[in-house]
Amino acid sequence: MVARPPVMIVVERMKVEDLPAIHVIERESFSAIWPAHAYQHELEQNRSAHYIVARWGDEIVGFAGMWLLVDEAHVTTFATRGAWRRHGIGERLLLALLDLAAARGAHEATLEVRPSNVPARRLYEKYGFKVVGLRPRYYSDNNEDALIMTTDALEGRSMRERIAALRAAVAARPDIELGPDRLPVAADGPAQADGPAQADGPAQADGPAPSQPAEGSPGADETGIIRPSSVTRRPL
Ligand SMILES: CC(C)(COP(=O)(O)OP(=O)(O)OC[C@H]1O[C@@H](n2cnc3c(N)ncnc32)[C@H](O)[C@@H]1OP(=O)(O)O)[C@@H](O)C(=O)NCCC(=O)NCCS
């Protein structure tokens, strides 16, 4: 058997050149996708926005974003490429977001998630997010409520200990094994996507026109300035 080098995943800042790959992952992950110009605005104009990618070589296998608003980190988007799910990519991205949030002085992290999105809810729960409220009929595609999930104080002992233990567990994960198709081999069978997180049908079937920002996409007022208090956030 030929020994292969371990699959190295690097987490780094998202760049405008990454947007075509982000679009591919968006389409397989969300029913309402952000158009590239919305991301470009986030990357180039919104100083509260922080977007990261997980990269294997030249390939982007996941991405995530958040807004750092005063002392709160608000996760705006999060997805792993279908074939790469269940290999710790989501955890690496979340660790990076939480590290960045803590380093920038955020007191807590918060997000919205669909009650039906079990994979995402389990991931967030693992990292200490708890349900603190509900936004009724938040998701316009199916009128599903959003759960609001928030962490305890990022600087507090319980979160710091939790993150340290999870970071160690991620570091100790076995290498990701790739098949002949250069996609990860699932531990219990071939790699499979979980499918779009929000869709009741094909991606973007009932989404906005491509030229319009998606529901809850990062927005600017008529002056072109993003105002955190007035902007609707990407519903996760
Ligand atoms: C949610 C998502 C980002 C998770 O990414 P991932 O790279 O597969 O996550 P990881 O492999 O790091 O998994 C970490 C934890 O998440 C949870 N999890 C992930 N997928 C799960 C699944 N299918 N079922 C149950 N729990 C799951 C588990 O707690 C897991 O920890 P474990 O391995 O100890 O069981 C991914 O499923 C995805 O992209 N979904 C579509 C987009 C989406 O829903 N984004 C979030 C919107 S709120």
PDB file of C-alpha atoms and ligand atoms in Angstrom:
ATOM      1  CA  MET A   1       0.000   0.000   0.000  1.00  0.00           C
ATOM      2  CA  VAL A   2       1.323   3.425  -0.934  1.00  0.00           C
ATOM      3  CA  ALA A   3       1.574   5.834   1.986  1.00  0.00           C
ATOM      4  CA  ARG A   4      -0.157   9.130   1.273  1.00  0.00           C
ATOM      5  CA  PRO A   5       0.600  12.400   3.009  1.00  0.00           C
ATOM      6  CA  PRO A   6      -2.083  13.503   5.500  1.00  0.00           C
ATOM      7  CA  VAL A   7      -4.841  15.738   4.187  1.00  0.00           C
ATOM      8  CA  MET A   8      -3.918  19.174   5.488  1.00  0.00           C
ATOM      9  CA  ILE A   9      -6.825  21.536   6.076  1.00  0.00           C
ATOM     10  CA  VAL A  10      -5.943  25.193   6.360  1.00  0.00           C
ATOM     11  CA  VAL A  11      -8.365  27.785   7.700  1.00  0.00           C
ATOM     12  CA  GLU A  12      -7.772  31.292   6.420  1.00  0.00           C
ATOM     13  CA  ARG A  13      -9.539  34.482   5.460  1.00  0.00           C
ATOM     14  CA  MET A  14     -11.918  34.394   2.523  1.00  0.00           C
ATOM     15  CA  LYS A  15     -10.834  36.329  -0.552  1.00  0.00           C
ATOM     16  CA  VAL A  16     -12.856  37.641  -3.472  1.00  0.00           C
ATOM     17  CA  GLU A  17     -11.187  35.021  -5.700  1.00  0.00           C
ATOM     18  CA  ASP A  18     -12.774  32.350  -3.495  1.00  0.00           C
ATOM     19  CA  LEU A  19     -16.330  33.408  -4.335  1.00  0.00           C
ATOM     20  CA  PRO A  20     -16.966  30.998  -7.247  1.00  0.00           C
ATOM     21  CA  ALA A  21     -16.121  28.068  -4.971  1.00  0.00           C
ATOM     22  CA  ILE A  22     -18.239  29.539  -2.179  1.00  0.00           C
ATOM     23  CA  HIS A  23     -21.132  29.769  -4.615  1.00  0.00           C
ATOM     24  CA  VAL A  24     -20.883  26.035  -5.363  1.00  0.00           C
ATOM     25  CA  ILE A  25     -21.028  25.140  -1.679  1.00  0.00           C
ATOM     26  CA  GLU A  26     -23.878  27.623  -1.117  1.00  0.00           C
ATOM     27  CA  ARG A  27     -25.930  25.983  -3.840  1.00  0.00           C
ATOM     28  CA  GLU A  28     -25.602  22.542  -2.328  1.00  0.00           C
ATOM     29  CA  SER A  29     -26.168  23.824   1.200  1.00  0.00           C
ATOM     30  CA  PHE A  30     -28.859  26.518   1.189  1.00  0.00           C
ATOM     31  CA  SER A  31     -32.134  27.120  -0.567  1.00  0.00           C
ATOM     32  CA  ALA A  32     -31.700  30.896  -0.502  1.00  0.00           C
ATOM     33  CA  ILE A  33     -28.201  31.736  -1.608  1.00  0.00           C
ATOM     34  CA  TRP A  34     -26.271  34.955  -1.353  1.00  0.00           C
ATOM     35  CA  PRO A  35     -25.237  36.408  -4.697  1.00  0.00           C
ATOM     36  CA  ALA A  36     -21.536  36.979  -5.236  1.00  0.00           C
ATOM     37  CA  HIS A  37     -21.932  40.754  -5.031  1.00  0.00           C
ATOM     38  CA  ALA A  38     -23.341  40.432  -1.523  1.00  0.00           C
ATOM     39  CA  TYR A  39     -20.261  38.504  -0.468  1.00  0.00           C
ATOM     40  CA  GLN A  40     -18.037  40.967  -2.253  1.00  0.00           C
ATOM     41  CA  HIS A  41     -19.685  43.775  -0.332  1.00  0.00           C
ATOM     42  CA  GLU A  42     -19.152  41.900   2.905  1.00  0.00           C
ATOM     43  CA  LEU A  43     -15.475  41.285   2.124  1.00  0.00           C
ATOM     44  CA  GLU A  44     -14.660  44.748   0.855  1.00  0.00           C
ATOM     45  CA  GLN A  45     -17.028  47.153   2.584  1.00  0.00           C
ATOM     46  CA  ASN A  46     -18.317  45.730   5.844  1.00  0.00           C
ATOM     47  CA  ARG A  47     -15.729  46.270   8.521  1.00  0.00           C
ATOM     48  CA  SER A  48     -17.768  44.226  11.008  1.00  0.00           C
ATOM     49  CA  ALA A  49     -17.676  41.187   8.764  1.00  0.00           C
ATOM     50  CA  HIS A  50     -15.170  38.346   9.069  1.00  0.00           C
ATOM     51  CA  TYR A  51     -15.291  35.481   6.598  1.00  0.00           C
ATOM     52  CA  ILE A  52     -13.076  32.416   6.563  1.00  0.00           C
ATOM     53  CA  VAL A  53     -12.601  29.343   4.412  1.00  0.00           C
ATOM     54  CA  ALA A  54     -11.305  25.839   5.075  1.00  0.00           C
ATOM     55  CA  ARG A  55      -8.999  24.858   2.264  1.00  0.00           C
ATOM     56  CA  TRP A  56      -7.476  21.580   1.167  1.00  0.00           C
ATOM     57  CA  GLY A  57      -4.759  22.570  -1.271  1.00  0.00           C
ATOM     58  CA  ASP A  58      -6.472  24.822  -3.793  1.00  0.00           C
ATOM     59  CA  GLU A  59      -9.887  23.473  -2.995  1.00  0.00           C
ATOM     60  CA  ILE A  60     -12.322  25.162  -0.648  1.00  0.00           C
ATOM     61  CA  VAL A  61     -14.140  22.591   1.461  1.00  0.00           C
ATOM     62  CA  GLY A  62     -16.049  24.879   3.812  1.00  0.00           C
ATOM     63  CA  PHE A  63     -16.618  28.450   4.832  1.00  0.00           C
ATOM     64  CA  ALA A  64     -18.104  30.509   7.631  1.00  0.00           C
ATOM     65  CA  GLY A  65     -18.686  34.110   8.525  1.00  0.00           C
ATOM     66  CA  MET A  66     -19.632  36.358  11.377  1.00  0.00           C
ATOM     67  CA  TRP A  67     -20.158  39.961  12.260  1.00  0.00           C
ATOM     68  CA  LEU A  68     -18.378  41.364  15.245  1.00  0.00           C
ATOM     69  CA  LEU A  69     -20.853  43.873  16.620  1.00  0.00           C
ATOM     70  CA  VAL A  70     -19.677  45.720  19.744  1.00  0.00           C
ATOM     71  CA  ASP A  71     -19.163  42.809  22.148  1.00  0.00           C
ATOM     72  CA  GLU A  72     -21.182  40.189  20.269  1.00  0.00           C
ATOM     73  CA  ALA A  73     -20.114  37.811  17.521  1.00  0.00           C
ATOM     74  CA  HIS A  74     -23.049  36.989  15.260  1.00  0.00           C
ATOM     75  CA  VAL A  75     -22.488  33.980  13.021  1.00  0.00           C
ATOM     76  CA  THR A  76     -23.931  34.883   9.619  1.00  0.00           C
ATOM     77  CA  THR A  77     -23.238  31.824   7.513  1.00  0.00           C
ATOM     78  CA  PHE A  78     -21.674  28.393   7.805  1.00  0.00           C
ATOM     79  CA  ALA A  79     -21.330  25.426   5.452  1.00  0.00           C
ATOM     80  CA  THR A  80     -19.120  22.474   4.625  1.00  0.00           C
ATOM     81  CA  ARG A  81     -18.978  21.017   1.133  1.00  0.00           C
ATOM     82  CA  GLY A  82     -21.271  18.018   0.994  1.00  0.00           C
ATOM     83  CA  ALA A  83     -18.673  15.336   0.366  1.00  0.00           C
ATOM     84  CA  TRP A  84     -16.491  16.722   3.159  1.00  0.00           C
ATOM     85  CA  ARG A  85     -19.072  16.684   5.929  1.00  0.00           C
ATOM     86  CA  ARG A  86     -18.550  14.721   9.143  1.00  0.00           C
ATOM     87  CA  HIS A  87     -14.776  15.076   8.946  1.00  0.00           C
ATOM     88  CA  GLY A  88     -14.334  17.908  11.429  1.00  0.00           C
ATOM     89  CA  ILE A  89     -14.308  20.761   8.907  1.00  0.00           C
ATOM     90  CA  GLY A  90     -17.246  22.466  10.628  1.00  0.00           C
ATOM     91  CA  GLU A  91     -15.480  22.208  13.969  1.00  0.00           C
ATOM     92  CA  ARG A  92     -12.280  23.724  12.595  1.00  0.00           C
ATOM     93  CA  LEU A  93     -14.254  26.620  11.153  1.00  0.00           C
ATOM     94  CA  LEU A  94     -16.197  27.183  14.357  1.00  0.00           C
ATOM     95  CA  LEU A  95     -13.030  27.066  16.442  1.00  0.00           C
ATOM     96  CA  ALA A  96     -11.509  29.700  14.160  1.00  0.00           C
ATOM     97  CA  LEU A  97     -14.569  31.944  14.440  1.00  0.00           C
ATOM     98  CA  LEU A  98     -14.699  31.637  18.219  1.00  0.00           C
ATOM     99  CA  ASP A  99     -10.954  32.270  18.515  1.00  0.00           C
ATOM    100  CA  LEU A 100     -11.252  35.378  16.396  1.00  0.00           C
ATOM    101  CA  ALA A 101     -14.306  36.559  18.325  1.00  0.00           C
ATOM    102  CA  ALA A 102     -12.543  36.096  21.666  1.00  0.00           C
ATOM    103  CA  ALA A 103      -9.379  37.785  20.390  1.00  0.00           C
ATOM    104  CA  ARG A 104     -11.437  40.801  19.298  1.00  0.00           C
ATOM    105  CA  GLY A 105     -13.083  41.049  22.719  1.00  0.00           C
ATOM    106  CA  ALA A 106     -16.493  39.612  21.896  1.00  0.00           C
ATOM    107  CA  HIS A 107     -18.296  38.603  25.050  1.00  0.00           C
ATOM    108  CA  GLU A 108     -20.553  36.000  23.466  1.00  0.00           C
ATOM    109  CA  ALA A 109     -21.401  34.391  20.155  1.00  0.00           C
ATOM    110  CA  THR A 110     -24.917  34.089  18.820  1.00  0.00           C
ATOM    111  CA  LEU A 111     -26.737  32.796  15.735  1.00  0.00           C
ATOM    112  CA  GLU A 112     -30.080  31.710  14.329  1.00  0.00           C
ATOM    113  CA  VAL A 113     -30.729  28.157  13.217  1.00  0.00           C
ATOM    114  CA  ARG A 114     -33.697  26.212  11.968  1.00  0.00           C
ATOM    115  CA  PRO A 115     -35.126  23.763  14.504  1.00  0.00           C
ATOM    116  CA  SER A 116     -35.138  21.179  11.678  1.00  0.00           C
ATOM    117  CA  ASN A 117     -31.399  21.581  11.006  1.00  0.00           C
ATOM    118  CA  VAL A 118     -30.196  18.843  13.318  1.00  0.00           C
ATOM    119  CA  PRO A 119     -26.564  18.645  12.083  1.00  0.00           C
ATOM    120  CA  ALA A 120     -26.029  22.350  12.652  1.00  0.00           C
ATOM    121  CA  ARG A 121     -27.810  22.361  15.997  1.00  0.00           C
ATOM    122  CA  ARG A 122     -25.682  19.452  17.229  1.00  0.00           C
ATOM    123  CA  LEU A 123     -22.513  21.216  16.111  1.00  0.00           C
ATOM    124  CA  TYR A 124     -23.476  24.438  17.889  1.00  0.00           C
ATOM    125  CA  GLU A 125     -24.572  22.598  21.040  1.00  0.00           C
ATOM    126  CA  LYS A 126     -21.248  20.789  21.112  1.00  0.00           C
ATOM    127  CA  TYR A 127     -19.556  24.191  21.183  1.00  0.00           C
ATOM    128  CA  GLY A 128     -21.690  25.515  24.027  1.00  0.00           C
ATOM    129  CA  PHE A 129     -24.448  27.337  22.164  1.00  0.00           C
ATOM    130  CA  LYS A 130     -27.769  27.146  23.988  1.00  0.00           C
ATOM    131  CA  VAL A 131     -31.242  28.021  22.809  1.00  0.00           C
ATOM    132  CA  VAL A 132     -32.164  31.366  24.350  1.00  0.00           C
ATOM    133  CA  GLY A 133     -35.122  32.408  22.238  1.00  0.00           C
ATOM    134  CA  LEU A 134     -37.184  32.068  19.130  1.00  0.00           C
ATOM    135  CA  ARG A 135     -37.821  34.272  16.116  1.00  0.00           C
ATOM    136  CA  PRO A 136     -41.286  33.263  14.930  1.00  0.00           C
ATOM    137  CA  ARG A 137     -41.627  32.549  11.178  1.00  0.00           C
ATOM    138  CA  TYR A 138     -38.100  33.837  10.569  1.00  0.00           C
ATOM    139  CA  TYR A 139     -37.520  31.780   7.427  1.00  0.00           C
ATOM    140  CA  SER A 140     -39.730  33.021   4.643  1.00  0.00           C
ATOM    141  CA  ASP A 141     -39.376  29.932   2.425  1.00  0.00           C
ATOM    142  CA  ASN A 142     -41.421  27.749   4.756  1.00  0.00           C
ATOM    143  CA  ASN A 143     -42.265  30.108   7.635  1.00  0.00           C
ATOM    144  CA  GLU A 144     -40.123  28.036   9.959  1.00  0.00           C
ATOM    145  CA  ASP A 145     -39.203  29.661  13.261  1.00  0.00           C
ATOM    146  CA  ALA A 146     -35.557  30.357  14.038  1.00  0.00           C
ATOM    147  CA  LEU A 147     -33.962  29.233  17.241  1.00  0.00           C
ATOM    148  CA  ILE A 148     -31.643  31.855  18.687  1.00  0.00           C
ATOM    149  CA  MET A 149     -28.584  30.139  20.145  1.00  0.00           C
ATOM    150  CA  THR A 150     -25.974  31.904  22.250  1.00  0.00           C
ATOM    151  CA  THR A 151     -22.842  30.874  24.113  1.00  0.00           C
ATOM    152  CA  ASP A 152     -21.929  31.610  27.694  1.00  0.00           C
ATOM    153  CA  ALA A 153     -19.248  34.266  28.149  1.00  0.00           C
ATOM    154  CA  LEU A 154     -16.395  33.483  25.771  1.00  0.00           C
ATOM    155  CA  GLU A 155     -13.901  34.670  28.372  1.00  0.00           C
ATOM    156  CA  GLY A 156     -15.527  32.598  31.119  1.00  0.00           C
ATOM    157  CA  ARG A 157     -13.934  29.478  32.480  1.00  0.00           C
ATOM    158  CA  SER A 158     -16.542  27.001  31.261  1.00  0.00           C
ATOM    159  CA  MET A 159     -16.317  28.153  27.644  1.00  0.00           C
ATOM    160  CA  ARG A 160     -12.528  28.359  27.713  1.00  0.00           C
ATOM    161  CA  GLU A 161     -12.288  24.815  29.092  1.00  0.00           C
ATOM    162  CA  ARG A 162     -14.839  23.510  26.613  1.00  0.00           C
ATOM    163  CA  ILE A 163     -13.039  25.083  23.672  1.00  0.00           C
ATOM    164  CA  ALA A 164      -9.654  23.811  24.842  1.00  0.00           C
ATOM    165  CA  ALA A 165     -10.966  20.247  25.146  1.00  0.00           C
ATOM    166  CA  LEU A 166     -12.661  20.395  21.750  1.00  0.00           C
ATOM    167  CA  ARG A 167      -9.566  21.875  20.128  1.00  0.00           C
ATOM    168  CA  ALA A 168      -7.498  18.996  21.489  1.00  0.00           C
ATOM    169  CA  ALA A 169     -10.049  16.472  20.215  1.00  0.00           C
ATOM    170  CA  VAL A 170     -10.016  18.030  16.749  1.00  0.00           C
ATOM    171  CA  ALA A 171      -6.212  17.942  16.701  1.00  0.00           C
ATOM    172  CA  ALA A 172      -6.312  14.255  17.652  1.00  0.00           C
ATOM    173  CA  ARG A 173      -8.759  13.273  14.901  1.00  0.00           C
ATOM    174  CA  PRO A 174      -7.479  10.635  12.477  1.00  0.00           C
ATOM    175  CA  ASP A 175      -6.355  11.883   9.082  1.00  0.00           C
ATOM    176  CA  ILE A 176      -9.063  12.263   6.473  1.00  0.00           C
ATOM    177  CA  GLU A 177      -8.772   9.391   4.031  1.00  0.00           C
ATOM    178  CA  LEU A 178      -9.368  10.250   0.382  1.00  0.00           C
ATOM    179  CA  GLY A 179     -10.761   7.830  -2.181  1.00  0.00           C
ATOM    180  CA  PRO A 180      -9.676   7.534  -5.821  1.00  0.00           C
ATOM    181  CA  ASP A 181     -12.061  10.410  -6.621  1.00  0.00           C
ATOM    182  CA  ARG A 182     -10.057  12.597  -4.213  1.00  0.00           C
ATOM    183  CA  LEU A 183     -13.077  12.924  -1.964  1.00  0.00           C
ATOM    184  CA  PRO A 184     -13.113  11.811   1.651  1.00  0.00           C
ATOM    185  CA  VAL A 185     -14.061   8.250   2.350  1.00  0.00           C
ATOM    186  CA  ALA A 186     -16.795   8.161   4.966  1.00  0.00           C
ATOM    187  CA  ALA A 187     -16.022   5.926   7.942  1.00  0.00           C
ATOM    188  CA  ASP A 188     -19.152   3.865   7.293  1.00  0.00           C
ATOM    189  CA  GLY A 189     -19.405   4.101   3.526  1.00  0.00           C
ATOM    190  CA  PRO A 190     -19.079   6.489   0.594  1.00  0.00           C
ATOM    191  CA  ALA A 191     -19.123  10.211   1.277  1.00  0.00           C
ATOM    192  CA  GLN A 192     -22.569  11.773   1.047  1.00  0.00           C
ATOM    193  CA  ALA A 193     -23.911  15.275   1.234  1.00  0.00           C
ATOM    194  CA  ASP A 194     -26.590  15.956   3.834  1.00  0.00           C
ATOM    195  CA  GLY A 195     -28.420  17.977   1.195  1.00  0.00           C
ATOM    196  CA  PRO A 196     -29.509  21.590   1.331  1.00  0.00           C
ATOM    197  CA  ALA A 197     -30.049  22.718   4.890  1.00  0.00           C
ATOM    198  CA  GLN A 198     -32.999  24.934   4.223  1.00  0.00           C
ATOM    199  CA  ALA A 199     -34.494  23.605   1.085  1.00  0.00           C
ATOM    200  CA  ASP A 200     -37.769  21.838   0.709  1.00  0.00           C
ATOM    201  CA  GLY A 201     -36.882  21.421  -2.947  1.00  0.00           C
ATOM    202  CA  PRO A 202     -34.012  22.148  -5.261  1.00  0.00           C
ATOM    203  CA  ALA A 203     -31.595  24.851  -4.232  1.00  0.00           C
ATOM    204  CA  GLN A 204     -32.843  28.318  -5.084  1.00  0.00           C
ATOM    205  CA  ALA A 205     -36.152  26.938  -6.375  1.00  0.00           C
ATOM    206  CA  ASP A 206     -38.049  29.556  -4.456  1.00  0.00           C
ATOM    207  CA  GLY A 207     -35.132  31.841  -3.766  1.00  0.00           C
ATOM    208  CA  PRO A 208     -34.661  35.389  -4.910  1.00  0.00           C
ATOM    209  CA  ALA A 209     -33.665  36.364  -8.423  1.00  0.00           C
ATOM    210  CA  PRO A 210     -29.897  36.123  -8.757  1.00  0.00           C
ATOM    211  CA  SER A 211     -29.570  39.861  -9.128  1.00  0.00           C
ATOM    212  CA  GLN A 212     -31.315  40.485  -5.831  1.00  0.00           C
ATOM    213  CA  PRO A 213     -29.778  39.927  -2.421  1.00  0.00           C
ATOM    214  CA  ALA A 214     -31.035  36.729  -0.870  1.00  0.00           C
ATOM    215  CA  GLU A 215     -33.416  36.828   2.023  1.00  0.00           C
ATOM    216  CA  GLY A 216     -31.530  38.103   4.994  1.00  0.00           C
ATOM    217  CA  SER A 217     -28.444  38.784   2.959  1.00  0.00           C
ATOM    218  CA  PRO A 218     -25.996  41.427   4.034  1.00  0.00           C
ATOM    219  CA  GLY A 219     -27.509  44.685   2.996  1.00  0.00           C
ATOM    220  CA  ALA A 220     -26.685  48.313   2.740  1.00  0.00           C
ATOM    221  CA  ASP A 221     -29.062  51.240   2.868  1.00  0.00           C
ATOM    222  CA  GLU A 222     -29.431  53.606  -0.024  1.00  0.00           C
ATOM    223  CA  THR A 223     -26.182  55.322   0.959  1.00  0.00           C
ATOM    224  CA  GLY A 224     -24.402  52.008   0.525  1.00  0.00           C
ATOM    225  CA  ILE A 225     -23.439  51.913   4.186  1.00  0.00           C
ATOM    226  CA  ILE A 226     -24.150  48.801   6.187  1.00  0.00           C
ATOM    227  CA  ARG A 227     -25.788  49.698   9.455  1.00  0.00           C
ATOM    228  CA  PRO A 228     -25.586  46.780  11.826  1.00  0.00           C
ATOM    229  CA  SER A 229     -28.729  47.779  13.674  1.00  0.00           C
ATOM    230  CA  SER A 230     -30.850  47.859  10.539  1.00  0.00           C
ATOM    231  CA  VAL A 231     -29.377  45.047   8.494  1.00  0.00           C
ATOM    232  CA  THR A 232     -31.195  41.786   8.213  1.00  0.00           C
ATOM    233  CA  ARG A 233     -28.810  38.941   8.796  1.00  0.00           C
ATOM    234  CA  ARG A 234     -28.368  35.815   6.829  1.00  0.00           C
ATOM    235  CA  PRO A 235     -30.805  33.328   8.306  1.00  0.00           C
ATOM    236  CA  LEU A 236     -28.824  30.219   9.088  1.00  0.00           C
TER     237      LEU A 236
HETATM  238  C1  LIG B   1     -23.767  21.917   9.767  1.00  0.00           C
HETATM  239  C2  LIG B   1     -22.486  21.630   8.969  1.00  0.00           C
HETATM  240  C3  LIG B   1     -21.775  22.959   8.699  1.00  0.00           C
HETATM  241  C4  LIG B   1     -21.574  20.717   9.805  1.00  0.00           C
HETATM  242  O1  LIG B   1     -20.344  20.631   9.126  1.00  0.00           O
HETATM  243  P1  LIG B   1     -19.386  19.342   9.228  1.00  0.00           P
HETATM  244  O2  LIG B   1     -18.092  19.732   8.612  1.00  0.00           O
HETATM  245  O3  LIG B   1     -20.060  18.130   8.722  1.00  0.00           O
HETATM  246  O4  LIG B   1     -19.239  19.223  10.812  1.00  0.00           O
HETATM  247  P2  LIG B   1     -18.181  18.348  11.639  1.00  0.00           P
HETATM  248  O5  LIG B   1     -17.737  17.157  10.877  1.00  0.00           O
HETATM  249  O6  LIG B   1     -17.134  19.271  12.140  1.00  0.00           O
HETATM  250  O7  LIG B   1     -19.115  17.837  12.832  1.00  0.00           O
HETATM  251  C5  LIG B   1     -19.019  18.395  14.118  1.00  0.00           C
HETATM  252  C6  LIG B   1     -20.221  18.045  14.948  1.00  0.00           C
HETATM  253  O8  LIG B   1     -21.415  18.526  14.321  1.00  0.00           O
HETATM  254  C7  LIG B   1     -22.495  17.623  14.601  1.00  0.00           C
HETATM  255  N1  LIG B   1     -22.957  17.051  13.353  1.00  0.00           N
HETATM  256  C8  LIG B   1     -22.454  17.297  12.109  1.00  0.00           C
HETATM  257  N2  LIG B   1     -23.169  16.645  11.183  1.00  0.00           N
HETATM  258  C9  LIG B   1     -24.136  15.950  11.852  1.00  0.00           C
HETATM  259  C10 LIG B   1     -25.201  15.095  11.430  1.00  0.00           C
HETATM  260  N3  LIG B   1     -25.402  14.815  10.130  1.00  0.00           N
HETATM  261  N4  LIG B   1     -26.010  14.603  12.384  1.00  0.00           N
HETATM  262  C11 LIG B   1     -25.836  14.892  13.696  1.00  0.00           C
HETATM  263  N5  LIG B   1     -24.826  15.693  14.152  1.00  0.00           N
HETATM  264  C12 LIG B   1     -23.998  16.221  13.243  1.00  0.00           C
HETATM  265  C13 LIG B   1     -21.928  16.570  15.521  1.00  0.00           C
HETATM  266  O9  LIG B   1     -22.080  17.043  16.846  1.00  0.00           O
HETATM  267  C14 LIG B   1     -20.450  16.574  15.149  1.00  0.00           C
HETATM  268  O10 LIG B   1     -19.640  16.121  16.184  1.00  0.00           O
HETATM  269  P3  LIG B   1     -19.275  14.542  16.263  1.00  0.00           P
HETATM  270  O11 LIG B   1     -18.446  14.277  15.049  1.00  0.00           O
HETATM  271  O12 LIG B   1     -18.507  14.434  17.547  1.00  0.00           O
HETATM  272  O13 LIG B   1     -20.583  13.800  16.243  1.00  0.00           O
HETATM  273  C15 LIG B   1     -22.814  20.882   7.637  1.00  0.00           C
HETATM  274  O14 LIG B   1     -23.680  19.807   7.902  1.00  0.00           O
HETATM  275  C16 LIG B   1     -23.424  21.761   6.567  1.00  0.00           C
HETATM  276  O15 LIG B   1     -22.720  22.424   5.811  1.00  0.00           O
HETATM  277  N6  LIG B   1     -24.772  21.775   6.474  1.00  0.00           N
HETATM  278  C17 LIG B   1     -25.458  22.554   5.432  1.00  0.00           C
HETATM  279  C18 LIG B   1     -25.378  24.040   5.701  1.00  0.00           C
HETATM  280  C19 LIG B   1     -25.891  24.382   7.075  1.00  0.00           C
HETATM  281  O16 LIG B   1     -26.866  23.832   7.569  1.00  0.00           O
HETATM  282  N7  LIG B   1     -25.213  25.343   7.718  1.00  0.00           N
HETATM  283  C20 LIG B   1     -25.545  25.777   9.037  1.00  0.00           C
HETATM  284  C21 LIG B   1     -26.702  26.673   9.001  1.00  0.00           C
HETATM  285  S1  LIG B   1     -27.190  27.149  10.651  1.00  0.00           S
END
